[in-house]
Amino acid sequence: MEDGVFTVGIDLGGTKLLACLIDENWEVKEVMKKKTKPDQGPEAVVDRVVDVVKTLIEKSGQSRDRLKAIGIGVPGTVDSAAGTVIYAPNMPGWSQIAIGAMLHDRFAFPVTVDNDVNMGLLGEYHFGAARGYNYVVGVFVGTGIGGGLIMDGKLVHGANNLAGEFGHMVIQRKANSRECGCGNRGCLEAYAGRKSIVQKIASRARDGYTSMFKDIDFNTLTSNKLNNALIQKDRLVTKTIKTACQDIGVGIASLLNILDPEVVVLGGGIIEAMSDFMMPLIHQAVKNHTLSYDTRKTQIVLSQLGDYAIALGAASYAFSQSQTLSPSRHL
Amino acid sequence: MEDGVFTVGIDLGGTKLLACLIDENWEVKEVMKKKTKPDQGPEAVVDRVVDVVKTLIEKSGQSRDRLKAIGIGVPGTVDSAAGTVIYAPNMPGWSQIAIGAMLHDRFAFPVTVDNDVNMGLLGEYHFGAARGYNYVVGVFVGTGIGGGLIMDGKLVHGANNLAGEFGHMVIQRKANSRECGCGNRGCLEAYAGRKSIVQKIASRARDGYTSMFKDIDFNTLTSNKLNNALIQKDRLVTKTIKTACQDIGVGIASLLNILDPEVVVLGGGIIEAMSDFMMPLIHQAVKNHTLSYDTRKTQIVLSQLGDYAIALGAASYAFSQSQTLSPSRHL
C-alpha cells in the first residue's frame, strides 16, 4: 500500500476534532480524536488540526508525499468554493476565516472545506445508509436541526451557500408560533430540535406535570437521558417526544412534496438515541402529510455511521473533488 | 426559412388548447387556440391536438418534414420518461394515457410530454422572467398552487415524478388546520389557492362581514373580479388577499431555506391579476421568514409570459430534448 495515495478527513467540532485517513480504495486506515479548544482562537485550532493530520499520517505508516488532499467539515456557514468559514456560531472568533488557505499554507496539498452537515450526509452517501442512491435528502436532529441535499450525486450548495437549512422551514405560520434561535417564528427547529424539546419539558415540569425530570438541571438533559426516560415510560418525556416526531414528520413530508427524493436519511443525536421509538412515529406522520405517499418508492432510513460520519464524508469529498479534472465514479 | 427545422408546443388545458410553433432560433412564428372538449374523451382530444398541429404548420407555411419534435404540457401527473399521463384531475378519463405514443403514431416525430407547470416554468426560463439564471424555483398560484424546479439548467422531476408540489408543503401543522383537496391538512394550497381564497370570502360574507361580494355566486369569482374589489378597497377581499400573501410568503421562505435558488418566479392567475398589490406583501413575508435574508442575492420576480408560457416552454423543451444526443446550450 505504500505506493497508493490517501486523504485525511476532519470533523472540526466545537468540542472535539475527529479525523480519519482513507486510502485510494476508500478504506478507513486510521482514526483519531483530539480536543478542539475553540476558545484559543482560529490560529491555535489550525495548529491542532495540523498536529492531528501529521499524527494520523505517522500512525498509518504512510509517506506524507502520498497525501492527495485534506477535507474538513466545519459547524457553520461555509463558502466552499473559497474554502472560507463565513460564520461558526459555536467557535469564538470564527468569522470570515480562510481555513482552506491556512491549511494549504502548511501542507501544500489541496484542501476542501464544507459544512459539517453536508459532510455527514456525504459520509452516509458514500459509506452508510444512502449508498446506492443518487438523489438524497438528509435531516439531522441534534441541538438544532440541519440538513443537506445530494442531487445527481452532487452536493447542492445553493446560490448563497445556504441550501439545506431544513430546520428553518416554517411549520406553524401563526403570529404567536414558537420563536426560533434564528429570530423568526414557527421554524421546525423551534419545535423539534433538542434545545426546544428540553425547553418544553422544563416548562411543563415547572407547571407541575408529573415527570422523573421534575427537579433536575435541564442543561444536563442529554439525548441518552431522554431515551432512558422513554424506556421508563415517563409521561412528560413520552408526550413531548411524540409531538416532536409529528413535527419532524410534517417537515419531511414537505420535503417529499417539494423535492421527491429517492431516500431520506435521518440522523443526529436525538434521532440516533431514540430511533426505536421515533422512527415509526416519524414515518407515520410523513405518510399522513405526503401527497400520493403510497405511489412513491421513497425510502426513509436511519443514519448508520455515528460519530465518524463527518470525518469520513470529508475524506471522501477530498478524494472526489481532487479528481474533478478526470472522470470519477464518485462525484 | 424553409430550410430550417421547427417544433410545436402545446398547452393542453382543461378548457382550451394553446399552441405555438417556434423555429430553430427559438423565434415564435405562429400561435393558435382551440377548445379542448375533454368530456369527449382522450381519443377525441388527441384528434383535436393533431388538427391544431396540422393547422399551425399550414398557417406557418412550413414543410411538415422539417418538424423536429412536438412538446406537450398536461395538467396532471406525468411520467415524462414514458410519455404517459398518469392522472389529470380535470380531464375525464385521463388516467394512464400514453399520449406521447398516440401522437407519435400520428406524426412519426419525437414527442415530449410533461406537466403543464414544469413547461410554464421552462417557458419563463427560456423566454421570460428567469432568463439568465440556472437555479430557478417557480411558484404558480391559480385555482390550486403548483410549482417547479430547475437546477443546473435542468428540470427536476424527482424520483416519482412528484417534485415541485409546493402547494402541499405544510404551513400549519395543527390537527385542526384547514383541509386541503389532497386529503391532508395544513397545506399551503388550503390557505392561499384561489379555491381557498374564494371559500374564505364566501364564508366570511355569510357571517355578515361587509363586502361588495355579499350576495354573488362565488363560483363566478374570478381573479379579475377579486382585483377590482381590491382596487375599490373592499375590506373583506383586502383582508383575505393580505393573509394569502402572508401564507405564500411563508411558503417561499421555506423554499429559500430548503433550496437557496438564484431566483423565484411567481405566476398563475391570482398573482398575475393582483401583482401590484400582492408582490410587495409577499416579498415582505419572505424577508420575515428567511434565514439570513439580507446576505442573499436571490431575486423574487413576476412571470412575464402570460397565456403562452406553457406552449412556449413545451416547444423549447421539444427542441432541447430532441438535441440531447448532441451538446446543447439549452439543457
PDB file of C-alpha atoms in Angstrom, chain A residues 190-321:
ATOM      1  CA  ALA A 190     -38.213  25.776  17.255  1.00  0.00           C
ATOM      2  CA  TYR A 191     -40.479  22.740  17.728  1.00  0.00           C
ATOM      3  CA  ALA A 192     -38.321  19.667  17.406  1.00  0.00           C
ATOM      4  CA  GLY A 193     -34.611  20.390  17.988  1.00  0.00           C
ATOM      5  CA  ARG A 194     -33.151  19.151  21.307  1.00  0.00           C
ATOM      6  CA  LYS A 195     -33.000  22.671  22.690  1.00  0.00           C
ATOM      7  CA  SER A 196     -36.733  23.143  22.098  1.00  0.00           C
ATOM      8  CA  ILE A 197     -37.599  19.674  23.370  1.00  0.00           C
ATOM      9  CA  VAL A 198     -35.720  20.342  26.618  1.00  0.00           C
ATOM     10  CA  GLN A 199     -37.337  23.781  26.972  1.00  0.00           C
ATOM     11  CA  LYS A 200     -40.789  22.245  26.570  1.00  0.00           C
ATOM     12  CA  ILE A 201     -40.045  19.556  29.162  1.00  0.00           C
ATOM     13  CA  ALA A 202     -38.640  22.119  31.605  1.00  0.00           C
ATOM     14  CA  SER A 203     -41.603  24.435  31.239  1.00  0.00           C
ATOM     15  CA  ARG A 204     -44.152  21.647  31.662  1.00  0.00           C
ATOM     16  CA  ALA A 205     -42.250  20.269  34.672  1.00  0.00           C
ATOM     17  CA  ARG A 206     -42.379  23.732  36.265  1.00  0.00           C
ATOM     18  CA  ASP A 207     -46.124  23.783  35.587  1.00  0.00           C
ATOM     19  CA  GLY A 208     -46.432  20.669  37.740  1.00  0.00           C
ATOM     20  CA  TYR A 209     -46.560  17.942  35.045  1.00  0.00           C
ATOM     21  CA  THR A 210     -45.525  14.629  36.665  1.00  0.00           C
ATOM     22  CA  SER A 211     -42.093  13.534  35.441  1.00  0.00           C
ATOM     23  CA  MET A 212     -38.860  11.938  36.636  1.00  0.00           C
ATOM     24  CA  PHE A 213     -37.222  15.194  35.485  1.00  0.00           C
ATOM     25  CA  LYS A 214     -39.056  17.426  37.921  1.00  0.00           C
ATOM     26  CA  ASP A 215     -36.076  18.692  39.905  1.00  0.00           C
ATOM     27  CA  ILE A 216     -33.087  18.247  37.625  1.00  0.00           C
ATOM     28  CA  ASP A 217     -30.819  20.782  35.936  1.00  0.00           C
ATOM     29  CA  PHE A 218     -32.170  20.833  32.399  1.00  0.00           C
ATOM     30  CA  ASN A 219     -28.790  21.791  30.957  1.00  0.00           C
ATOM     31  CA  THR A 220     -27.676  18.230  31.671  1.00  0.00           C
ATOM     32  CA  LEU A 221     -30.589  16.620  29.805  1.00  0.00           C
ATOM     33  CA  THR A 222     -28.786  14.640  27.091  1.00  0.00           C
ATOM     34  CA  SER A 223     -30.371  12.560  24.335  1.00  0.00           C
ATOM     35  CA  ASN A 224     -29.435   9.390  26.229  1.00  0.00           C
ATOM     36  CA  LYS A 225     -31.174  10.569  29.408  1.00  0.00           C
ATOM     37  CA  LEU A 226     -34.264  11.348  27.333  1.00  0.00           C
ATOM     38  CA  ASN A 227     -34.138   7.839  25.938  1.00  0.00           C
ATOM     39  CA  ASN A 228     -33.897   6.366  29.461  1.00  0.00           C
ATOM     40  CA  ALA A 229     -36.983   8.346  30.423  1.00  0.00           C
ATOM     41  CA  LEU A 230     -38.789   6.959  27.361  1.00  0.00           C
ATOM     42  CA  ILE A 231     -37.828   3.401  28.331  1.00  0.00           C
ATOM     43  CA  GLN A 232     -39.160   4.059  31.845  1.00  0.00           C
ATOM     44  CA  LYS A 233     -42.369   5.388  30.264  1.00  0.00           C
ATOM     45  CA  ASP A 234     -42.053   8.884  31.714  1.00  0.00           C
ATOM     46  CA  ARG A 235     -45.324  10.548  30.651  1.00  0.00           C
ATOM     47  CA  LEU A 236     -43.970  14.037  30.095  1.00  0.00           C
ATOM     48  CA  VAL A 237     -40.984  12.932  28.026  1.00  0.00           C
ATOM     49  CA  THR A 238     -43.077  10.465  26.022  1.00  0.00           C
ATOM     50  CA  LYS A 239     -45.669  13.117  25.201  1.00  0.00           C
ATOM     51  CA  THR A 240     -43.036  15.702  24.227  1.00  0.00           C
ATOM     52  CA  ILE A 241     -41.033  13.343  22.009  1.00  0.00           C
ATOM     53  CA  LYS A 242     -44.235  12.128  20.337  1.00  0.00           C
ATOM     54  CA  THR A 243     -45.087  15.708  19.392  1.00  0.00           C
ATOM     55  CA  ALA A 244     -41.535  16.257  18.103  1.00  0.00           C
ATOM     56  CA  CYS A 245     -41.920  13.168  15.871  1.00  0.00           C
ATOM     57  CA  GLN A 246     -45.143  14.629  14.495  1.00  0.00           C
ATOM     58  CA  ASP A 247     -43.357  17.926  13.743  1.00  0.00           C
ATOM     59  CA  ILE A 248     -40.330  16.240  12.155  1.00  0.00           C
ATOM     60  CA  GLY A 249     -42.658  14.044  10.081  1.00  0.00           C
ATOM     61  CA  VAL A 250     -44.581  17.079   8.832  1.00  0.00           C
ATOM     62  CA  GLY A 251     -41.286  18.713   7.853  1.00  0.00           C
ATOM     63  CA  ILE A 252     -40.113  15.608   5.993  1.00  0.00           C
ATOM     64  CA  ALA A 253     -43.497  15.362   4.227  1.00  0.00           C
ATOM     65  CA  SER A 254     -42.976  18.917   2.963  1.00  0.00           C
ATOM     66  CA  LEU A 255     -39.509  17.916   1.733  1.00  0.00           C
ATOM     67  CA  LEU A 256     -41.024  14.954  -0.152  1.00  0.00           C
ATOM     68  CA  ASN A 257     -43.699  17.210  -1.681  1.00  0.00           C
ATOM     69  CA  ILE A 258     -41.077  19.766  -2.704  1.00  0.00           C
ATOM     70  CA  LEU A 259     -38.158  17.554  -3.747  1.00  0.00           C
ATOM     71  CA  ASP A 260     -39.388  13.969  -4.229  1.00  0.00           C
ATOM     72  CA  PRO A 261     -36.021  12.344  -3.385  1.00  0.00           C
ATOM     73  CA  GLU A 262     -35.191   8.636  -3.599  1.00  0.00           C
ATOM     74  CA  VAL A 263     -34.230   8.412   0.055  1.00  0.00           C
ATOM     75  CA  VAL A 264     -34.350  10.454   3.251  1.00  0.00           C
ATOM     76  CA  VAL A 265     -31.579   9.754   5.768  1.00  0.00           C
ATOM     77  CA  LEU A 266     -32.468  10.647   9.355  1.00  0.00           C
ATOM     78  CA  GLY A 267     -29.713  11.168  11.901  1.00  0.00           C
ATOM     79  CA  GLY A 268     -28.346  13.404  14.642  1.00  0.00           C
ATOM     80  CA  GLY A 269     -28.082  12.881  18.409  1.00  0.00           C
ATOM     81  CA  ILE A 270     -31.815  12.994  19.182  1.00  0.00           C
ATOM     82  CA  ILE A 271     -32.840  10.552  16.445  1.00  0.00           C
ATOM     83  CA  GLU A 272     -29.906   8.188  16.965  1.00  0.00           C
ATOM     84  CA  ALA A 273     -30.509   7.940  20.728  1.00  0.00           C
ATOM     85  CA  MET A 274     -34.265   7.267  20.398  1.00  0.00           C
ATOM     86  CA  SER A 275     -34.558   5.720  16.954  1.00  0.00           C
ATOM     87  CA  ASP A 276     -36.650   2.689  18.027  1.00  0.00           C
ATOM     88  CA  PHE A 277     -39.289   4.983  19.449  1.00  0.00           C
ATOM     89  CA  MET A 278     -39.058   7.864  16.971  1.00  0.00           C
ATOM     90  CA  MET A 279     -38.638   6.269  13.541  1.00  0.00           C
ATOM     91  CA  PRO A 280     -42.085   4.567  13.357  1.00  0.00           C
ATOM     92  CA  LEU A 281     -43.853   7.721  14.618  1.00  0.00           C
ATOM     93  CA  ILE A 282     -41.991   9.944  12.154  1.00  0.00           C
ATOM     94  CA  HIS A 283     -42.772   7.511   9.367  1.00  0.00           C
ATOM     95  CA  GLN A 284     -46.496   7.626  10.188  1.00  0.00           C
ATOM     96  CA  ALA A 285     -46.528  11.442  10.225  1.00  0.00           C
ATOM     97  CA  VAL A 286     -44.728  11.550   6.864  1.00  0.00           C
ATOM     98  CA  LYS A 287     -47.347   9.187   5.448  1.00  0.00           C
ATOM     99  CA  ASN A 288     -50.170  11.408   6.725  1.00  0.00           C
ATOM    100  CA  HIS A 289     -48.854  14.595   5.096  1.00  0.00           C
ATOM    101  CA  THR A 290     -47.261  13.495   1.815  1.00  0.00           C
ATOM    102  CA  LEU A 291     -49.155  13.757  -1.467  1.00  0.00           C
ATOM    103  CA  SER A 292     -49.670  10.315  -3.102  1.00  0.00           C
ATOM    104  CA  TYR A 293     -47.443   8.706  -0.479  1.00  0.00           C
ATOM    105  CA  ASP A 294     -48.474   5.164  -1.379  1.00  0.00           C
ATOM    106  CA  THR A 295     -47.400   5.502  -5.016  1.00  0.00           C
ATOM    107  CA  ARG A 296     -43.868   6.601  -4.083  1.00  0.00           C
ATOM    108  CA  LYS A 297     -40.822   4.389  -3.821  1.00  0.00           C
ATOM    109  CA  THR A 298     -39.064   6.837  -1.477  1.00  0.00           C
ATOM    110  CA  GLN A 299     -37.197   5.239   1.451  1.00  0.00           C
ATOM    111  CA  ILE A 300     -36.866   6.772   4.913  1.00  0.00           C
ATOM    112  CA  VAL A 301     -33.816   5.318   6.652  1.00  0.00           C
ATOM    113  CA  LEU A 302     -31.729   5.773   9.780  1.00  0.00           C
ATOM    114  CA  SER A 303     -28.135   7.036   9.517  1.00  0.00           C
ATOM    115  CA  GLN A 304     -25.526   4.303  10.010  1.00  0.00           C
ATOM    116  CA  LEU A 305     -22.144   5.884  10.632  1.00  0.00           C
ATOM    117  CA  GLY A 306     -22.471   7.574  14.020  1.00  0.00           C
ATOM    118  CA  ASP A 307     -19.521   9.665  15.272  1.00  0.00           C
ATOM    119  CA  TYR A 308     -17.265   9.365  12.230  1.00  0.00           C
ATOM    120  CA  ALA A 309     -19.828  10.282   9.530  1.00  0.00           C
ATOM    121  CA  ILE A 310     -18.492  13.828   9.063  1.00  0.00           C
ATOM    122  CA  ALA A 311     -14.788  12.869   9.018  1.00  0.00           C
ATOM    123  CA  LEU A 312     -15.498  10.051   6.547  1.00  0.00           C
ATOM    124  CA  GLY A 313     -17.567  12.329   4.332  1.00  0.00           C
ATOM    125  CA  ALA A 314     -14.825  14.969   4.409  1.00  0.00           C
ATOM    126  CA  ALA A 315     -12.156  12.402   3.458  1.00  0.00           C
ATOM    127  CA  SER A 316     -14.259  11.102   0.550  1.00  0.00           C
ATOM    128  CA  TYR A 317     -15.099  14.652  -0.571  1.00  0.00           C
ATOM    129  CA  ALA A 318     -11.381  15.483  -0.617  1.00  0.00           C
ATOM    130  CA  PHE A 319     -10.834  12.480  -2.896  1.00  0.00           C
ATOM    131  CA  SER A 320     -13.692  13.196  -5.281  1.00  0.00           C
ATOM    132  CA  GLN A 321     -13.020  16.931  -5.517  1.00  0.00           C
TER     133      GLN A 321
END
